[in-house]
Tab-separated table of C-alpha atoms and ligand atoms in Angstrom:
chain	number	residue	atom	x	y	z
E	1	UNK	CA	0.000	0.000	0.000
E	2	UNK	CA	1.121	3.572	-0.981
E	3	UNK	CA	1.842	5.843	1.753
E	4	UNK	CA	0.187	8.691	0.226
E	5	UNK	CA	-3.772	8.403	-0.777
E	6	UNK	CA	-4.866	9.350	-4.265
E	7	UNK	CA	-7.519	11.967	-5.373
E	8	UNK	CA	-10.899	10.713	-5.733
E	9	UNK	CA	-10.859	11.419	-9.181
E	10	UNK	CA	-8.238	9.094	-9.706
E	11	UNK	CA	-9.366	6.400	-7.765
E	12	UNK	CA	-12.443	6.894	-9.760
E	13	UNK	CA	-10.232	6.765	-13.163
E	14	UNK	CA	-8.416	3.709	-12.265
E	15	UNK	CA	-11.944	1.964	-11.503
E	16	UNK	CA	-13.119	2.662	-14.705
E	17	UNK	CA	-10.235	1.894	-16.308
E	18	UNK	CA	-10.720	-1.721	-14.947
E	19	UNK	CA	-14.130	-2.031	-16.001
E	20	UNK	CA	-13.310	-1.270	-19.357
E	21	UNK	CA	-11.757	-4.602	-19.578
E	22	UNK	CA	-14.584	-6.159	-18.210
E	23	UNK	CA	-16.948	-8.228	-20.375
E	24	UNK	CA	-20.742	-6.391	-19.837
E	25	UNK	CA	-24.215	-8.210	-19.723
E	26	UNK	CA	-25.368	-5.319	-21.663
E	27	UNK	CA	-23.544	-5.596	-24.658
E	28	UNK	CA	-25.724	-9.198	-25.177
E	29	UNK	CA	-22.519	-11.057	-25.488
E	30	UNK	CA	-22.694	-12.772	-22.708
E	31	UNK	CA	-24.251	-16.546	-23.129
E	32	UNK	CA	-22.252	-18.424	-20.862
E	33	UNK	CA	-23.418	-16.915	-17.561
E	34	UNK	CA	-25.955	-17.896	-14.963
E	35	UNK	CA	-25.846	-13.846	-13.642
E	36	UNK	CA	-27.320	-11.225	-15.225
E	37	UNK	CA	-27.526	-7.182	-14.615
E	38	UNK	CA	-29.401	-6.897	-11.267
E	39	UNK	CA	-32.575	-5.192	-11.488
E	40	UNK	CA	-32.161	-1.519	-10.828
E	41	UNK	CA	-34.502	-1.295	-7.946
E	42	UNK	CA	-32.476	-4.111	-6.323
E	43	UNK	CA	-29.250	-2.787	-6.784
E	44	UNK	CA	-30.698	0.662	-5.325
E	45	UNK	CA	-31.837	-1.270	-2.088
E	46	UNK	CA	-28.063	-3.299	-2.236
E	47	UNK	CA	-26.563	0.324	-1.946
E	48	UNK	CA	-28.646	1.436	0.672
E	49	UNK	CA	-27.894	-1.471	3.000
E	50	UNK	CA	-24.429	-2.016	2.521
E	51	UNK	CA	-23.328	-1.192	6.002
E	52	UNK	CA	-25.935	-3.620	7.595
E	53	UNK	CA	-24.997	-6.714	9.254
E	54	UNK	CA	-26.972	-9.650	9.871
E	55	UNK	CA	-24.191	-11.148	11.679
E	56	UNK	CA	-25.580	-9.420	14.459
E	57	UNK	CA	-29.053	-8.835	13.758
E	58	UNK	CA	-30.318	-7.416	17.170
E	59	UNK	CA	-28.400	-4.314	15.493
E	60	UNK	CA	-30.577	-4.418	12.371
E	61	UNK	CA	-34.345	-5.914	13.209
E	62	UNK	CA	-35.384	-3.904	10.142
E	63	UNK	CA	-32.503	-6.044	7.654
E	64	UNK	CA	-33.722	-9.173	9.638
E	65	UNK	CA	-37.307	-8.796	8.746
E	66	UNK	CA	-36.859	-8.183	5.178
E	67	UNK	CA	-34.771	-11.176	5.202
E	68	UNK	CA	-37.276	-13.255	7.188
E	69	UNK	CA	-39.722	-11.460	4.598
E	70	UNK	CA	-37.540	-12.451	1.402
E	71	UNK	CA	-37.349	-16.175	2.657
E	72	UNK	CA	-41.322	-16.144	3.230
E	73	UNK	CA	-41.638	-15.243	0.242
E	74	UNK	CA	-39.149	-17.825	-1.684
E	75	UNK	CA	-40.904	-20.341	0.183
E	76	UNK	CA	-44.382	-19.394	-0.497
E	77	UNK	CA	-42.566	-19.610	-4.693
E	78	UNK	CA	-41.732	-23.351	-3.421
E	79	UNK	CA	-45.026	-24.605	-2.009
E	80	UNK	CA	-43.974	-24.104	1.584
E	81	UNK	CA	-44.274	-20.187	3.329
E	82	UNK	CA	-43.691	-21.734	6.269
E	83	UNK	CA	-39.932	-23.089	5.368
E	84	UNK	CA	-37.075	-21.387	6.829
E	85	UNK	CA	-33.884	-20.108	6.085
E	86	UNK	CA	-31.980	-17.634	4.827
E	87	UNK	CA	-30.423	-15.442	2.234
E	88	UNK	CA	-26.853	-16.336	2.062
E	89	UNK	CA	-24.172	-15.728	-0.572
E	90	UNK	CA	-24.798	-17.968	-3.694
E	91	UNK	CA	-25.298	-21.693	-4.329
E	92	UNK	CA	-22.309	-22.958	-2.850
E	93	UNK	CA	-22.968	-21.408	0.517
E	94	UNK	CA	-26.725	-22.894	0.110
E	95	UNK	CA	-25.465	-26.351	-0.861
E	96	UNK	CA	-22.636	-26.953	2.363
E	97	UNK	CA	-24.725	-25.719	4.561
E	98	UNK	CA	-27.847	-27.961	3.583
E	99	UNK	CA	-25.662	-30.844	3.596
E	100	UNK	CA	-24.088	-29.906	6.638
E	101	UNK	CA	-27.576	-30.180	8.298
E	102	UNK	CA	-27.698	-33.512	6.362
E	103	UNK	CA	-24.972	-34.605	7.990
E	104	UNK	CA	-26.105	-33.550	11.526
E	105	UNK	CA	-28.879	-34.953	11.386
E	106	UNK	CA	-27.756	-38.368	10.622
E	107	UNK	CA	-24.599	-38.442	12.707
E	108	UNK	CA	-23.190	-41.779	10.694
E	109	UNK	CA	-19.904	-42.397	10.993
E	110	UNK	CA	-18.189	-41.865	7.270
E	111	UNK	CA	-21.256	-40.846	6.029
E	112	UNK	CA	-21.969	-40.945	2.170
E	113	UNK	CA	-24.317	-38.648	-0.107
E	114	UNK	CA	-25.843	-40.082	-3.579
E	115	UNK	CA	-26.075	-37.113	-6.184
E	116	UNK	CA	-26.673	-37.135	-9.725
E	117	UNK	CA	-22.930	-37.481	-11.476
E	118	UNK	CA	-24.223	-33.849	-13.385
E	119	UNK	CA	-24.085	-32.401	-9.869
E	120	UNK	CA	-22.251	-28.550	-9.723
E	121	UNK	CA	-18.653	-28.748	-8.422
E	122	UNK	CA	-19.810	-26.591	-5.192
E	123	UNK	CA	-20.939	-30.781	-3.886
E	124	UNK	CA	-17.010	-31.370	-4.283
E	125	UNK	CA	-16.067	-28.540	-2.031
E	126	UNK	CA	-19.144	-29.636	0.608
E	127	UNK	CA	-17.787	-32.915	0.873
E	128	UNK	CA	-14.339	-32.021	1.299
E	129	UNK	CA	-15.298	-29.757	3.780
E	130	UNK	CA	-17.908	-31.896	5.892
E	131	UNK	CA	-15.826	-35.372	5.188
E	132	UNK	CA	-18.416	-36.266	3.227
E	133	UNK	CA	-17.920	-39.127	0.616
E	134	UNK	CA	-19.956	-38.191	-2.835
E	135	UNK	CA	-21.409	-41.449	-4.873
E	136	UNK	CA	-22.169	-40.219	-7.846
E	137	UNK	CA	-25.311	-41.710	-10.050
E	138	UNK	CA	-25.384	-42.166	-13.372
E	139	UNK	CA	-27.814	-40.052	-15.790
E	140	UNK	CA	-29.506	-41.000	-18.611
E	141	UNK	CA	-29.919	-39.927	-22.074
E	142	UNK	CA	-32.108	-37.237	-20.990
E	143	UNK	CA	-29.264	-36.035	-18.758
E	144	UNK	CA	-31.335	-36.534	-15.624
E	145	UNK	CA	-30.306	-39.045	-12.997
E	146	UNK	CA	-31.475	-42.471	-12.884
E	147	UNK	CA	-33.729	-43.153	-9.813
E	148	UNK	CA	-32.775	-46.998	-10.102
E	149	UNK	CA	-29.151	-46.082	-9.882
E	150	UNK	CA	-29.667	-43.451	-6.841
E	151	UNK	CA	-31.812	-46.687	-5.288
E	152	UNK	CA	-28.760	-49.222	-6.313
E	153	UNK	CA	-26.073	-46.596	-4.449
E	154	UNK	CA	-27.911	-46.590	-0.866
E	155	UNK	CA	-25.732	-48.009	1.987
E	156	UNK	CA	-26.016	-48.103	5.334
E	157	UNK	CA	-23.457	-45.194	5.559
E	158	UNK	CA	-26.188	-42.938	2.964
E	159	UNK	CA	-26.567	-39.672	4.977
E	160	UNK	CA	-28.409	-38.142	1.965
E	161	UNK	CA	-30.012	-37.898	-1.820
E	162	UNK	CA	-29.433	-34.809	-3.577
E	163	UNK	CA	-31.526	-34.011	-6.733
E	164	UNK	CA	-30.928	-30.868	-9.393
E	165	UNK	CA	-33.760	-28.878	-10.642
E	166	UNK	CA	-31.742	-27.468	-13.458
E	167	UNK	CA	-28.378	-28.671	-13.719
E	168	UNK	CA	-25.706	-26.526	-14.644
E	169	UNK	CA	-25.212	-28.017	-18.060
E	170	UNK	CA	-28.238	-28.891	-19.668
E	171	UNK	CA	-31.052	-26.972	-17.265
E	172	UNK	CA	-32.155	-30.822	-16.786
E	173	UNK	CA	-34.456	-31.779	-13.714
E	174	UNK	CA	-33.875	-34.401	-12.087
E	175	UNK	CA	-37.292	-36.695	-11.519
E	176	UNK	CA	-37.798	-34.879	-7.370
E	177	UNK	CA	-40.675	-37.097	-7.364
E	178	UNK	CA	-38.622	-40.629	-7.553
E	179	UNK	CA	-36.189	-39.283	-5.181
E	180	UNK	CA	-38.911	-37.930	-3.038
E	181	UNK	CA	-40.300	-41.725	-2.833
E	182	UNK	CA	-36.924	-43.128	-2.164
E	183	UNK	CA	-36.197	-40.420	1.007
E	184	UNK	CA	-38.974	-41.278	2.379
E	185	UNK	CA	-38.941	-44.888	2.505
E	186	UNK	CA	-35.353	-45.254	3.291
E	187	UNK	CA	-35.812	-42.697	6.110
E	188	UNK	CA	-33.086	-40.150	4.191
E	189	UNK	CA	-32.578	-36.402	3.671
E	190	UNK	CA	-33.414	-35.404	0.454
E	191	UNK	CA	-31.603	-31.694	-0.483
E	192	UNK	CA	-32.820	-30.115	-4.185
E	193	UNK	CA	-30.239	-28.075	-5.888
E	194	UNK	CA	-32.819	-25.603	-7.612
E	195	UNK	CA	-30.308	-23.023	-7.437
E	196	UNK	CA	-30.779	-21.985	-11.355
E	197	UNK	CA	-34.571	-23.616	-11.862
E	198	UNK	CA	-35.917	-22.429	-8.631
E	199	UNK	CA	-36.806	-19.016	-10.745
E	200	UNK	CA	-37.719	-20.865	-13.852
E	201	UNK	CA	-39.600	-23.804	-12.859
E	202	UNK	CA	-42.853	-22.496	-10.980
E	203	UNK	CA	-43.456	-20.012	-13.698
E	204	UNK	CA	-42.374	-22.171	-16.799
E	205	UNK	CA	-45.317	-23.755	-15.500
E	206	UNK	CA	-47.843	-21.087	-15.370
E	207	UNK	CA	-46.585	-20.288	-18.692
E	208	UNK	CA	-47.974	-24.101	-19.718
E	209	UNK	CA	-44.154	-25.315	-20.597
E	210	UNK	CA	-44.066	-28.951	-19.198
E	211	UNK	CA	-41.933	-28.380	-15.586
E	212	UNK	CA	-41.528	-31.394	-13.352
E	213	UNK	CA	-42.305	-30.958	-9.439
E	214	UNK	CA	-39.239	-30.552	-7.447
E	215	UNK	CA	-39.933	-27.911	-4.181
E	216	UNK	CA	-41.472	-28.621	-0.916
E	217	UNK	CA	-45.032	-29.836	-2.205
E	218	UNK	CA	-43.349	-33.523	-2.240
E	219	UNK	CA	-43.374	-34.719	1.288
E	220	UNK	CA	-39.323	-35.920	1.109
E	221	UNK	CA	-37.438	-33.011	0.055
E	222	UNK	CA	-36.125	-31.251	3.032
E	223	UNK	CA	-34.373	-28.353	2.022
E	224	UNK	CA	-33.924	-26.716	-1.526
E	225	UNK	CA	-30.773	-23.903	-2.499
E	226	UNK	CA	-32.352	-21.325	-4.835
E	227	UNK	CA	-30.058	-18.279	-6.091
E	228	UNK	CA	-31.320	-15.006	-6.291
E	229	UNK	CA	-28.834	-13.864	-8.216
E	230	UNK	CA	-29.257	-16.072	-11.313
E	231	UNK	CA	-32.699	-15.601	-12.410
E	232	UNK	CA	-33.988	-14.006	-9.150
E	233	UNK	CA	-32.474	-10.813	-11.031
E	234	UNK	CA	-30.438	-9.774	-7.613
E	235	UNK	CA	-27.253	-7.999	-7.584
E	236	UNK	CA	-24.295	-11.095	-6.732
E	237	UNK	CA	-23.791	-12.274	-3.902
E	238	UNK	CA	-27.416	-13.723	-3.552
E	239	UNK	CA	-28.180	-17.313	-2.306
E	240	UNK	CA	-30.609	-18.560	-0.673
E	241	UNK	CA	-31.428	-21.976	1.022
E	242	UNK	CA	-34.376	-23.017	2.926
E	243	UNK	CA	-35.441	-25.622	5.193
E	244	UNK	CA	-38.950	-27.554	5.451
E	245	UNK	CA	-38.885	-27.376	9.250
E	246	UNK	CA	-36.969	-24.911	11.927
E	247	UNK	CA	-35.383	-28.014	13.411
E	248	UNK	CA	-32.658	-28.546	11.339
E	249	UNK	CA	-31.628	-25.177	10.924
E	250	UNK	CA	-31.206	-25.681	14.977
E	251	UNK	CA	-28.697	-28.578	14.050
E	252	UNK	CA	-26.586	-25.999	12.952
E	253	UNK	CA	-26.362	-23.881	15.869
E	254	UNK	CA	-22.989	-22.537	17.658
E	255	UNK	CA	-23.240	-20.262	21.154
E	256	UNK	CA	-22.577	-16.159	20.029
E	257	UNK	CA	-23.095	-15.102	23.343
E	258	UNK	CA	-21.694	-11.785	23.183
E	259	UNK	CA	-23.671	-10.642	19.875
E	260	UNK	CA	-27.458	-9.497	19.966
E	261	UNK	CA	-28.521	-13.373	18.959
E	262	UNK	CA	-27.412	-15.752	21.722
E	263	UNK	CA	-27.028	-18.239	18.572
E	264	UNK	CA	-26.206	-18.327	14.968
E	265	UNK	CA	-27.151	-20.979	12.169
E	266	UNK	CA	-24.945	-19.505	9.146
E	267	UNK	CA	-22.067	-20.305	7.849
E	268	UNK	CA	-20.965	-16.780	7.457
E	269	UNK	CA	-20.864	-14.653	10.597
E	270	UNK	CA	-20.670	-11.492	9.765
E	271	UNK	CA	-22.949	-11.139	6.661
E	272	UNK	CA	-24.512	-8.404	4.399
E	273	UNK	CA	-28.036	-7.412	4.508
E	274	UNK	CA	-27.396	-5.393	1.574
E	275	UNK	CA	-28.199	-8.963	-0.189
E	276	UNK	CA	-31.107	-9.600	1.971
E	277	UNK	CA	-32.521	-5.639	0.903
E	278	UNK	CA	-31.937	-6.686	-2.459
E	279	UNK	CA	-33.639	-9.879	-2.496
E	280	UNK	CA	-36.695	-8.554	-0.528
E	281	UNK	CA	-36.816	-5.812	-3.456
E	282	UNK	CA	-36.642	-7.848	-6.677
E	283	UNK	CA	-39.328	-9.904	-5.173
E	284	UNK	CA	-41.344	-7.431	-3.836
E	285	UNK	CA	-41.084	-5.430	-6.948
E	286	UNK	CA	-41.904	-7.950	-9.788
E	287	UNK	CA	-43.985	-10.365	-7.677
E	288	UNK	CA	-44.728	-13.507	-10.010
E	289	UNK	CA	-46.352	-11.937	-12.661
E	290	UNK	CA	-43.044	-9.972	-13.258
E	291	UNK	CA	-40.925	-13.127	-12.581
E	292	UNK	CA	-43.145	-15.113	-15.210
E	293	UNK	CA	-42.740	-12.349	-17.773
E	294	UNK	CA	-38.793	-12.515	-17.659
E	295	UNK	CA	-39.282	-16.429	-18.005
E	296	UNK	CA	-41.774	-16.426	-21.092
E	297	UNK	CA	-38.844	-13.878	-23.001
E	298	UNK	CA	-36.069	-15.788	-21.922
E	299	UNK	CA	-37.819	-19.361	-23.508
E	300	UNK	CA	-39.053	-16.879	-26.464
E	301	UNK	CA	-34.936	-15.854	-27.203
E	302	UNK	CA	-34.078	-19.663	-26.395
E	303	UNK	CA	-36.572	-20.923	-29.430
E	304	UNK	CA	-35.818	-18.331	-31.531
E	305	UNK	CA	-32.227	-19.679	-31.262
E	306	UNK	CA	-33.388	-22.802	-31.198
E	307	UNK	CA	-35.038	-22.843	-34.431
E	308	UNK	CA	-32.429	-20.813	-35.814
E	309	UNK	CA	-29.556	-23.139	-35.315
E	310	UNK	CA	-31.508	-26.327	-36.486
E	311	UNK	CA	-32.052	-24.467	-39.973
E	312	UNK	CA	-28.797	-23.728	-39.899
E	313	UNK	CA	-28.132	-27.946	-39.696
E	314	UNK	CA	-27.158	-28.143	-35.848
E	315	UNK	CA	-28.041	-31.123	-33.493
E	316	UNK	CA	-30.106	-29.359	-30.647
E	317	UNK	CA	-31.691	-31.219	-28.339
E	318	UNK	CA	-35.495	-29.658	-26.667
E	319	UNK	CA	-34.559	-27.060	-23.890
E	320	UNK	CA	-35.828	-27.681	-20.443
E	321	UNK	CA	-35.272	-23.739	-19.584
E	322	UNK	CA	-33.459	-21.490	-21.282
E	323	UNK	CA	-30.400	-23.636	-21.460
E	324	UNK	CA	-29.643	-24.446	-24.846
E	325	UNK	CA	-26.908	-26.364	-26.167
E	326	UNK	CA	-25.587	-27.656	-29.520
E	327	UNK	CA	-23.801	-29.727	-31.908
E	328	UNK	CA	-22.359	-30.154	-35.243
E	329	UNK	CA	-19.287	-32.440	-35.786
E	330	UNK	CA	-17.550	-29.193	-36.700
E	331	UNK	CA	-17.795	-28.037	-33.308
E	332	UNK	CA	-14.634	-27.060	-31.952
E	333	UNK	CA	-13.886	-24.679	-34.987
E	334	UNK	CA	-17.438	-23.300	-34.843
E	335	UNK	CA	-17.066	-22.765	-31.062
E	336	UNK	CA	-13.288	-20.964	-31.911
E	337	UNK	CA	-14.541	-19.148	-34.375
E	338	UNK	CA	-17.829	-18.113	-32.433
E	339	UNK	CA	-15.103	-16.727	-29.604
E	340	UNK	CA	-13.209	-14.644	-31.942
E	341	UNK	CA	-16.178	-13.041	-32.700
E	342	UNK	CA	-16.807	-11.776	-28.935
E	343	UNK	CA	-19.328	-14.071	-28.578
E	344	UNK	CA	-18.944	-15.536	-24.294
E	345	UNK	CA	-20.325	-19.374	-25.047
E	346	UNK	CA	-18.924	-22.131	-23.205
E	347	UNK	CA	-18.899	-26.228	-23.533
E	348	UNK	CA	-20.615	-29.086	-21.811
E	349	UNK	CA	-18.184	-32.038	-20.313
E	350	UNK	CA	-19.445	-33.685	-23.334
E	351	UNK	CA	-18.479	-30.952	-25.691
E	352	UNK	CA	-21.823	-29.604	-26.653
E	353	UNK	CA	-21.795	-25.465	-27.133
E	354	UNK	CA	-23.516	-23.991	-24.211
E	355	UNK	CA	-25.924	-21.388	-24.316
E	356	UNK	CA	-27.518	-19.909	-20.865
E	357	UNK	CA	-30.482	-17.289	-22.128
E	358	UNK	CA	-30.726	-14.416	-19.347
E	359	UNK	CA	-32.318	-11.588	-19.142
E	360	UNK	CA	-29.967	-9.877	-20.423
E	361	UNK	CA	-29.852	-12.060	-23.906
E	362	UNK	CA	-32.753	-9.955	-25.904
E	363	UNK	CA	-33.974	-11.014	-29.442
E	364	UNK	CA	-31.770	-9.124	-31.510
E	365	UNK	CA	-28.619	-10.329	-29.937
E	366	UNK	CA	-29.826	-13.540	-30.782
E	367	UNK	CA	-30.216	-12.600	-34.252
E	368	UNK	CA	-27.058	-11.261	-34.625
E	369	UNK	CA	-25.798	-14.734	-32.764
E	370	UNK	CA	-27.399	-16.550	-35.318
E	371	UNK	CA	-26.093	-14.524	-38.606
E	372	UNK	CA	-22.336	-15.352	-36.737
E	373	UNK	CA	-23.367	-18.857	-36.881
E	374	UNK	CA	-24.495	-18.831	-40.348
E	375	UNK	CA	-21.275	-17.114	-41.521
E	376	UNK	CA	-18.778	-19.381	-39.218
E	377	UNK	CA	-20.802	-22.196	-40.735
E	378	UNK	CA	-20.726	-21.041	-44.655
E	379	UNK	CA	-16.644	-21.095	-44.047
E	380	UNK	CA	-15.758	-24.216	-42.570
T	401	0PR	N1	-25.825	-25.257	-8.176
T	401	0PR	C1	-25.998	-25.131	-9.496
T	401	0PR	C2	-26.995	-25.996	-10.195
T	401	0PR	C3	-25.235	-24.193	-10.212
T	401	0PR	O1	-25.393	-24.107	-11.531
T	401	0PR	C4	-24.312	-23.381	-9.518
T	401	0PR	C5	-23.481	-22.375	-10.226
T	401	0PR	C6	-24.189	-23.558	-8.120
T	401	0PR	C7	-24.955	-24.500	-7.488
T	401	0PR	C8	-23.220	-22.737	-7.315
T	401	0PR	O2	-23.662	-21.423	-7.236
T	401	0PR	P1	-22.696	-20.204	-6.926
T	401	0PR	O3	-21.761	-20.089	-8.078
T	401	0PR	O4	-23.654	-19.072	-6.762
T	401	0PR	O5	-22.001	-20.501	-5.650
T	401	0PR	N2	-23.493	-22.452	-11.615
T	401	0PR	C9	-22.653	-21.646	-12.482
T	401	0PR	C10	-21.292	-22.334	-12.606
T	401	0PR	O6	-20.496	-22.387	-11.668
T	401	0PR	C11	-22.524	-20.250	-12.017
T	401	0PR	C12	-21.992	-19.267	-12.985
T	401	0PR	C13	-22.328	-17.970	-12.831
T	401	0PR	C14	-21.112	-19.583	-14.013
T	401	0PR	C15	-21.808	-16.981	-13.643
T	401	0PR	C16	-20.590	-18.613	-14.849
T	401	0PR	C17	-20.933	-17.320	-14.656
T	401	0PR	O7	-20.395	-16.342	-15.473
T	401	0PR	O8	-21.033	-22.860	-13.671
């Protein structure tokens, strides 16, 4: 660190100067991303809050109640207002600490968790951290996970079941239902990763798009990780994960005796509320009608590409959301090609090209997307 502070006009300069460099969700160029701009009225409510602390949330009853608010409300999105939880910082937070109350509430020694082999890499990073062992389940075709195989994986040392409603790949969901079954009859936790669907799903389905079940209305899934800040249109960092009953969230207690809460269930101890402000806005402010309006565009932009590319001779499988990927045995030096360009795509294990359709993706990048495509194509 300099001895000497600069002006703020050059700290300013050097700021933007970085951001220059910086890829923008408003130039439309940006397909391979789960984030999007935040809405406006959530970023205003982020700024506003960023001193809070619900670390300490004696300090800030207001913060807490828009939290315990936001989380009504998620739940209410999930079939269950009275689940409970909070906002935290993203998926990864969500997913440790719902297997963390997996794992407490089992208490097996060298436990195990079966979890769909398309599972996000934040599992990995649970299970190293909890001393978890992952057994991963094979998918199918479809690129869901096979129930039989989740069935075939239980031991005695099975802790928990983990299903995806919209894995990071494909946007495939996992059949909740099957899983559902086999929690409850084995007696097991069952955690949903609907960190990207849990956005998508309820109103794909008021839109009439087919969407599997996969929240709290089935009777075995006991907690569910939903992000706010992928299609919950919330400035990052914005997680959430909630719990069917207040009991397990007690599992995770430690004594904060000298703080304004005697206890504290989070991972994080000091935490924003700026995240919580912004949650509680974006919901508050585009209720589901405003939530199923941003869905119906995004699967508009995600057929119009669709459609596009098969004219244009590419493999492309049905969307479940507005995940779209592709194929053409000329793939590598259409995906090259497609990167030169400025286009931000990126590529399935498998080696599909991988679209994610925000917000942010409106119809006439998608047109211009396509015309790339058509050109790339023409020259190979
Ligand atoms: N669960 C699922 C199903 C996910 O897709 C992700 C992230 C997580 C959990 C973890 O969430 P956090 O990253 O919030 O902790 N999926 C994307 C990924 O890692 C996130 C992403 C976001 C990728 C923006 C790129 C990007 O530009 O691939």
């Amino acid at each position: 660190m300099q001895e000497k502070g600069k002006s703020e006009a050059e700290v300013r300069r050097l700021l933007r100067e970085a951001r220059r460099r910086d890829l923008t969700y408003a130039s439309g160029r940006i397909l391979s991303s789960m984030c999007t701009s935040p809405l406006p009225i959530a970023s205003q409510a982020f700024c506003e809050f960023l001193e809070t602390n619900l670390g300490d949330p004696g300090l800030f009853q207001g913060t807490k109640n828009l939290e315990r608010e936001a989380v009504k409300a998620i739940g209410s999105l999930l079939g269950n207002p009275e689940a409970k939880g909070f906002i935290v910082s993203g998926g990864t937070e969500a997913n440790i600490t719902a297997l963390f109350a997996a794992r407490e509430v089992a208490k097996v020694a060298k436990p195990e968790v079966v979890l769909p082999s398309t599972a996000h890499f934040s599992f990995d990073k649970a299970a190293r951290m909890l001393g978890l062992r992952l057994i991963k389940a094979e998918v199918g075709e479809d690129n869901t996970v096979l129930a039989s195989d989740v069935e075939r994986k239980i031991t005695q040392r099975t802790i928990a079941i983990v299903g995806i409603a919209g894995n990071t790949e494909y946007g495939a969901v996992d059949d909740i239902a099957a899983l559902s079954e086999i929690a409850l009859e084995r007696g097991l936790y069952l955690h949903v990763d609907a960190a990207f669907g849990g956005f998508v799903l309820p109103f794909l389905k008021e839109l009439g798009y087919p969407a599997r079940d996969f929240d709290f209305s089935l009777s075995g899934v006991c907690s569910i990780t939903v992000d706010p800040h992928k299609m919950g249109l919330a400035p990052v960092p914005s997680g959430s994960v909630l719990f069917r009953e207040a009991s397990y969230l007690e599992l995770l207690q430690v004594e904060s005796p000298y703080l304004t809460q005697p206890r504290q269930c989070t991972i994080l101890g000091t935490r924003s509320g700026a995240s919580a402000a912004a949650v509680f806005a974006a919901l508050t402010y585009l209720g589901r009608e405003g939530y199923r309006k941003v869905v119906k565009e995004c699967m508009e932009v995600t057929h119009l590409l669709r459609e596009g590319l098969l004219s244009l001779g590419m493999h492309v499988p049905e969307p479940w959301m507005n995940i779209l990927v592709f194929d053409h045995s000329r793939r590598e030096a259409i995906a090259q090609e497609l990167r030169t360009r400025g286009w931000a795509i990126s590529r399935t294990r498998k080696g599909e090209i991988r679209l994610v359709i925000m917000p942010h993706v409106k119809k006439e990048h998608a047109e211009q997307f396509l015309r790339d495509v058509r050109e790339v194509v023409k020259k190979l």
